[in-house]
Amino acid sequence: MKDRIGYLAWIVGAVQFFVIHGIVESAWASPYSWARNNISDLGNVHCAMQAEPEPRYVCSPAHEMMNASFVVLGILLVVGAVLGDIWRRGIIGTVSRLLIASAGAGFVLVGLAPADVDENQHFIGALLVMGMGNLGLLVAGFALARRIRGPLRRLTTPLGVTAIAAFALFLFHHYLGLGMGGMERVAAFPLLVWTLLIATHGLSNLTRHGAPHTGRHVSG
């Protein structure tokens, strides 16, 4: 039951985020752009011109919904990191869990401190999400239990590398033609897509085979 709750937490967290993202962006009077607008623009409280990191007008009528989604996502990421059983035992698995849980804390902070209300707190939250969380994704490539095989295992490390590289490019305003919002999404979305895929895989295995083995090898 503990594993099932953890997997469901990650699935619900990611799905509700992407659904709410679509609903909130559709409420904008001026078209919201995945290339020109930050994800955080959806949670901004005030209608105003924003100068940094790129000039744009931001007015998000449904910002309360987006900020609530950030908080829900963060809480469910932490729940999944604590309860989901996808990591091998030992320090590397623990480190990956903690880093991904810190991304959850970052999403909560992002939701509680919109960028135009408390920029410093919001930036700390974003660092936790795209810095610590993506590092956790990279470490997960070496920390997955043996039963996680095939494409998911092979995909984890490249996703982590891609997300970390995109975050560095985003911080230094190098968008490679994707725009500010596009590069931010390359940095932020891989962790969420990965949690959705890995949790769906884990839940499917539970449904077919029952409780998973821990992946530990006992020699004797």
Short mmCIF file of C-alpha atoms in Angstrom, two decimals:
data_model
loop_
_atom_site.label_atom_id
_atom_site.label_comp_id
_atom_site.label_asym_id
_atom_site.label_seq_id
_atom_site.Cartn_x
_atom_site.Cartn_y
_atom_site.Cartn_z
CA MET A 1 0.00 0.00 0.00
CA LYS A 2 2.87 2.39 0.83
CA ASP A 3 4.39 1.93 -2.63
CA ARG A 4 1.03 2.34 -4.32
CA ILE A 5 0.39 5.64 -2.52
CA GLY A 6 3.85 6.89 -3.52
CA TYR A 7 3.34 6.07 -7.19
CA LEU A 8 -0.15 7.56 -7.24
CA ALA A 9 1.17 10.73 -5.61
CA TRP A 10 3.66 11.25 -8.44
CA ILE A 11 1.09 10.47 -11.15
CA VAL A 12 -1.55 12.79 -9.69
CA GLY A 13 1.02 15.52 -9.03
CA ALA A 14 2.35 15.61 -12.59
CA VAL A 15 -1.03 15.22 -14.30
CA GLN A 16 -2.76 17.92 -12.27
CA PHE A 17 0.13 20.31 -12.93
CA PHE A 18 -0.01 19.95 -16.71
CA VAL A 19 -3.82 20.14 -16.73
CA ILE A 20 -3.87 23.28 -14.55
CA HIS A 21 -1.05 24.79 -16.61
CA GLY A 22 -3.24 24.48 -19.70
CA ILE A 23 -6.32 25.88 -17.98
CA VAL A 24 -4.51 28.88 -16.50
CA GLU A 25 -2.68 29.83 -19.70
CA SER A 26 -5.96 29.66 -21.63
CA ALA A 27 -7.42 32.29 -19.26
CA TRP A 28 -4.95 34.95 -20.45
CA ALA A 29 -6.49 37.77 -22.49
CA SER A 30 -3.20 38.28 -24.36
CA PRO A 31 -1.86 35.00 -25.76
CA TYR A 32 0.43 33.13 -23.37
CA SER A 33 3.58 31.88 -25.10
CA TRP A 34 5.62 28.83 -24.10
CA ALA A 35 8.60 30.52 -25.75
CA ARG A 36 8.27 34.08 -24.40
CA ASN A 37 6.73 33.49 -20.96
CA ASN A 38 8.12 31.83 -17.86
CA ILE A 39 6.15 29.09 -16.15
CA SER A 40 6.09 31.37 -13.10
CA ASP A 41 4.28 34.06 -15.09
CA LEU A 42 1.16 31.93 -14.69
CA GLY A 43 1.34 32.44 -10.93
CA ASN A 44 2.09 36.18 -10.91
CA VAL A 45 -0.45 38.07 -8.83
CA HIS A 46 -0.29 41.48 -10.53
CA CYS A 47 -0.83 42.60 -14.11
CA ALA A 48 2.31 44.48 -15.14
CA MET A 49 5.27 44.68 -17.46
CA GLN A 50 8.11 42.42 -16.37
CA ALA A 51 11.62 43.47 -17.31
CA GLU A 52 13.63 40.42 -16.30
CA PRO A 53 14.91 38.16 -17.63
CA GLU A 54 13.16 39.32 -20.84
CA PRO A 55 10.60 42.16 -21.26
CA ARG A 56 6.99 40.94 -21.45
CA TYR A 57 3.53 41.86 -20.19
CA VAL A 58 2.17 39.45 -17.59
CA CYS A 59 -1.46 39.21 -16.50
CA SER A 60 -2.68 35.85 -15.19
CA PRO A 61 -6.34 36.00 -14.10
CA ALA A 62 -6.26 32.46 -12.68
CA HIS A 63 -2.97 32.83 -10.78
CA GLU A 64 -4.47 31.41 -7.56
CA MET A 65 -5.17 28.14 -9.36
CA MET A 66 -1.60 27.93 -10.69
CA ASN A 67 -0.03 28.66 -7.33
CA ALA A 68 -2.24 26.06 -5.66
CA SER A 69 -1.11 23.58 -8.33
CA PHE A 70 2.55 24.33 -7.56
CA VAL A 71 1.94 23.62 -3.87
CA VAL A 72 0.01 20.41 -4.55
CA LEU A 73 2.71 19.23 -6.96
CA GLY A 74 5.43 19.93 -4.41
CA ILE A 75 3.68 18.04 -1.61
CA LEU A 76 2.98 15.03 -3.85
CA LEU A 77 6.59 14.99 -5.10
CA VAL A 78 7.76 14.71 -1.51
CA VAL A 79 5.21 11.97 -0.76
CA GLY A 80 6.33 9.99 -3.79
CA ALA A 81 10.00 10.40 -2.95
CA VAL A 82 9.40 9.13 0.59
CA LEU A 83 7.01 6.28 -0.18
CA GLY A 84 7.80 5.14 -3.71
CA ASP A 85 10.10 2.11 -3.86
CA ILE A 86 12.16 2.52 -7.03
CA TRP A 87 15.62 3.07 -5.56
CA ARG A 88 18.25 0.58 -4.56
CA ARG A 89 19.20 0.52 -0.91
CA GLY A 90 22.19 2.53 0.24
CA ILE A 91 23.53 6.05 0.17
CA ILE A 92 23.04 6.75 -3.53
CA GLY A 93 19.34 5.90 -3.36
CA THR A 94 18.93 8.04 -0.26
CA VAL A 95 20.69 10.98 -1.90
CA SER A 96 18.44 10.76 -4.97
CA ARG A 97 15.31 10.63 -2.79
CA LEU A 98 16.41 13.67 -0.79
CA LEU A 99 17.28 15.71 -3.87
CA ILE A 100 13.95 14.97 -5.54
CA ALA A 101 12.12 15.69 -2.28
CA SER A 102 13.93 19.05 -2.17
CA ALA A 103 12.46 19.79 -5.61
CA GLY A 104 9.07 19.18 -4.05
CA ALA A 105 9.87 21.70 -1.33
CA GLY A 106 10.92 24.10 -4.09
CA PHE A 107 7.57 23.81 -5.86
CA VAL A 108 5.79 24.54 -2.59
CA LEU A 109 7.93 27.65 -2.11
CA VAL A 110 7.30 28.77 -5.70
CA GLY A 111 3.56 28.49 -5.12
CA LEU A 112 3.60 30.29 -1.80
CA ALA A 113 5.88 33.09 -3.00
CA PRO A 114 4.92 34.19 -6.53
CA ALA A 115 7.73 35.87 -8.46
CA ASP A 116 6.14 39.33 -8.32
CA VAL A 117 5.39 39.07 -4.60
CA ASP A 118 8.67 37.77 -3.17
CA GLU A 119 11.26 37.41 -5.90
CA ASN A 120 14.04 36.17 -3.59
CA GLN A 121 11.97 33.36 -2.04
CA HIS A 122 10.63 32.43 -5.47
CA PHE A 123 14.15 32.23 -6.88
CA ILE A 124 15.22 29.93 -4.04
CA GLY A 125 12.27 27.70 -4.86
CA ALA A 126 13.24 27.64 -8.54
CA LEU A 127 16.83 26.71 -7.61
CA LEU A 128 15.54 23.80 -5.55
CA VAL A 129 13.36 22.61 -8.43
CA MET A 130 15.75 22.97 -11.35
CA GLY A 131 19.03 22.70 -9.47
CA MET A 132 18.58 20.12 -6.72
CA GLY A 133 15.72 18.30 -8.44
CA ASN A 134 17.58 17.84 -11.70
CA LEU A 135 20.67 16.71 -9.83
CA GLY A 136 18.43 14.16 -8.11
CA LEU A 137 17.21 13.01 -11.53
CA LEU A 138 20.81 12.59 -12.68
CA VAL A 139 21.71 10.60 -9.56
CA ALA A 140 18.59 8.47 -10.03
CA GLY A 141 20.17 7.09 -13.20
CA PHE A 142 22.65 5.29 -10.96
CA ALA A 143 20.30 4.66 -8.05
CA LEU A 144 17.35 2.81 -9.57
CA ALA A 145 16.57 -0.66 -8.24
CA ARG A 146 17.57 -3.58 -10.48
CA ARG A 147 13.98 -4.35 -11.40
CA ILE A 148 13.70 -1.00 -13.26
CA ARG A 149 14.98 -2.10 -16.65
CA GLY A 150 14.77 -1.15 -20.29
CA PRO A 151 14.07 2.31 -21.72
CA LEU A 152 13.22 3.93 -18.39
CA ARG A 153 16.61 3.09 -16.91
CA ARG A 154 18.44 4.20 -20.06
CA LEU A 155 16.41 7.41 -20.27
CA THR A 156 16.97 8.63 -16.71
CA THR A 157 20.58 9.81 -16.90
CA PRO A 158 20.22 11.58 -20.30
CA LEU A 159 17.12 13.37 -18.97
CA GLY A 160 19.10 14.54 -15.95
CA VAL A 161 22.01 15.76 -18.06
CA THR A 162 19.67 17.56 -20.47
CA ALA A 163 17.75 19.26 -17.66
CA ILE A 164 20.89 20.42 -15.85
CA ALA A 165 22.43 21.76 -19.07
CA ALA A 166 19.18 23.58 -19.92
CA PHE A 167 19.05 25.13 -16.45
CA ALA A 168 22.60 26.44 -16.83
CA LEU A 169 21.77 27.89 -20.26
CA PHE A 170 18.59 29.46 -18.85
CA LEU A 171 20.47 31.11 -15.97
CA PHE A 172 22.97 32.66 -18.41
CA HIS A 173 20.24 33.76 -20.86
CA HIS A 174 21.31 31.42 -23.68
CA TYR A 175 18.06 30.12 -25.14
CA LEU A 176 19.30 28.47 -28.38
CA GLY A 177 16.28 29.69 -30.32
CA LEU A 178 13.76 28.20 -27.88
CA GLY A 179 13.02 31.46 -26.13
CA MET A 180 13.21 32.14 -22.41
CA GLY A 181 10.12 30.07 -21.63
CA GLY A 182 11.13 27.26 -23.94
CA MET A 183 14.54 26.81 -22.34
CA GLU A 184 13.00 26.98 -18.86
CA ARG A 185 10.66 24.15 -19.79
CA VAL A 186 13.53 22.01 -21.04
CA ALA A 187 15.02 22.54 -17.57
CA ALA A 188 11.85 22.03 -15.52
CA PHE A 189 9.72 19.45 -17.32
CA PRO A 190 12.06 16.41 -17.55
CA LEU A 191 11.77 15.72 -13.81
CA LEU A 192 7.97 15.84 -13.98
CA VAL A 193 7.79 13.67 -17.10
CA TRP A 194 10.17 11.18 -15.49
CA THR A 195 8.17 10.96 -12.26
CA LEU A 196 5.02 10.35 -14.30
CA LEU A 197 6.65 7.59 -16.38
CA ILE A 198 8.47 5.89 -13.51
CA ALA A 199 5.42 5.97 -11.25
CA THR A 200 3.17 4.57 -13.99
CA HIS A 201 5.72 1.79 -14.51
CA GLY A 202 5.91 1.04 -10.79
CA LEU A 203 2.14 1.04 -10.36
CA SER A 204 1.74 -1.25 -13.36
CA ASN A 205 4.26 -3.69 -11.89
CA LEU A 206 2.42 -3.68 -8.56
CA THR A 207 -0.85 -4.41 -10.32
CA ARG A 208 0.65 -7.33 -12.25
CA HIS A 209 3.00 -8.84 -9.71
CA GLY A 210 2.17 -7.45 -6.26
CA ALA A 211 4.81 -5.97 -3.93
CA PRO A 212 8.22 -5.63 -5.62
CA HIS A 213 11.45 -7.15 -4.42
CA THR A 214 13.93 -4.73 -2.87
CA GLY A 215 16.61 -5.50 -5.42
CA ARG A 216 19.17 -6.42 -2.71
CA HIS A 217 21.43 -9.37 -3.34
CA VAL A 218 22.09 -11.65 -0.39
CA SER A 219 25.27 -13.64 -0.61
CA GLY A 220 25.87 -16.68 1.44
#
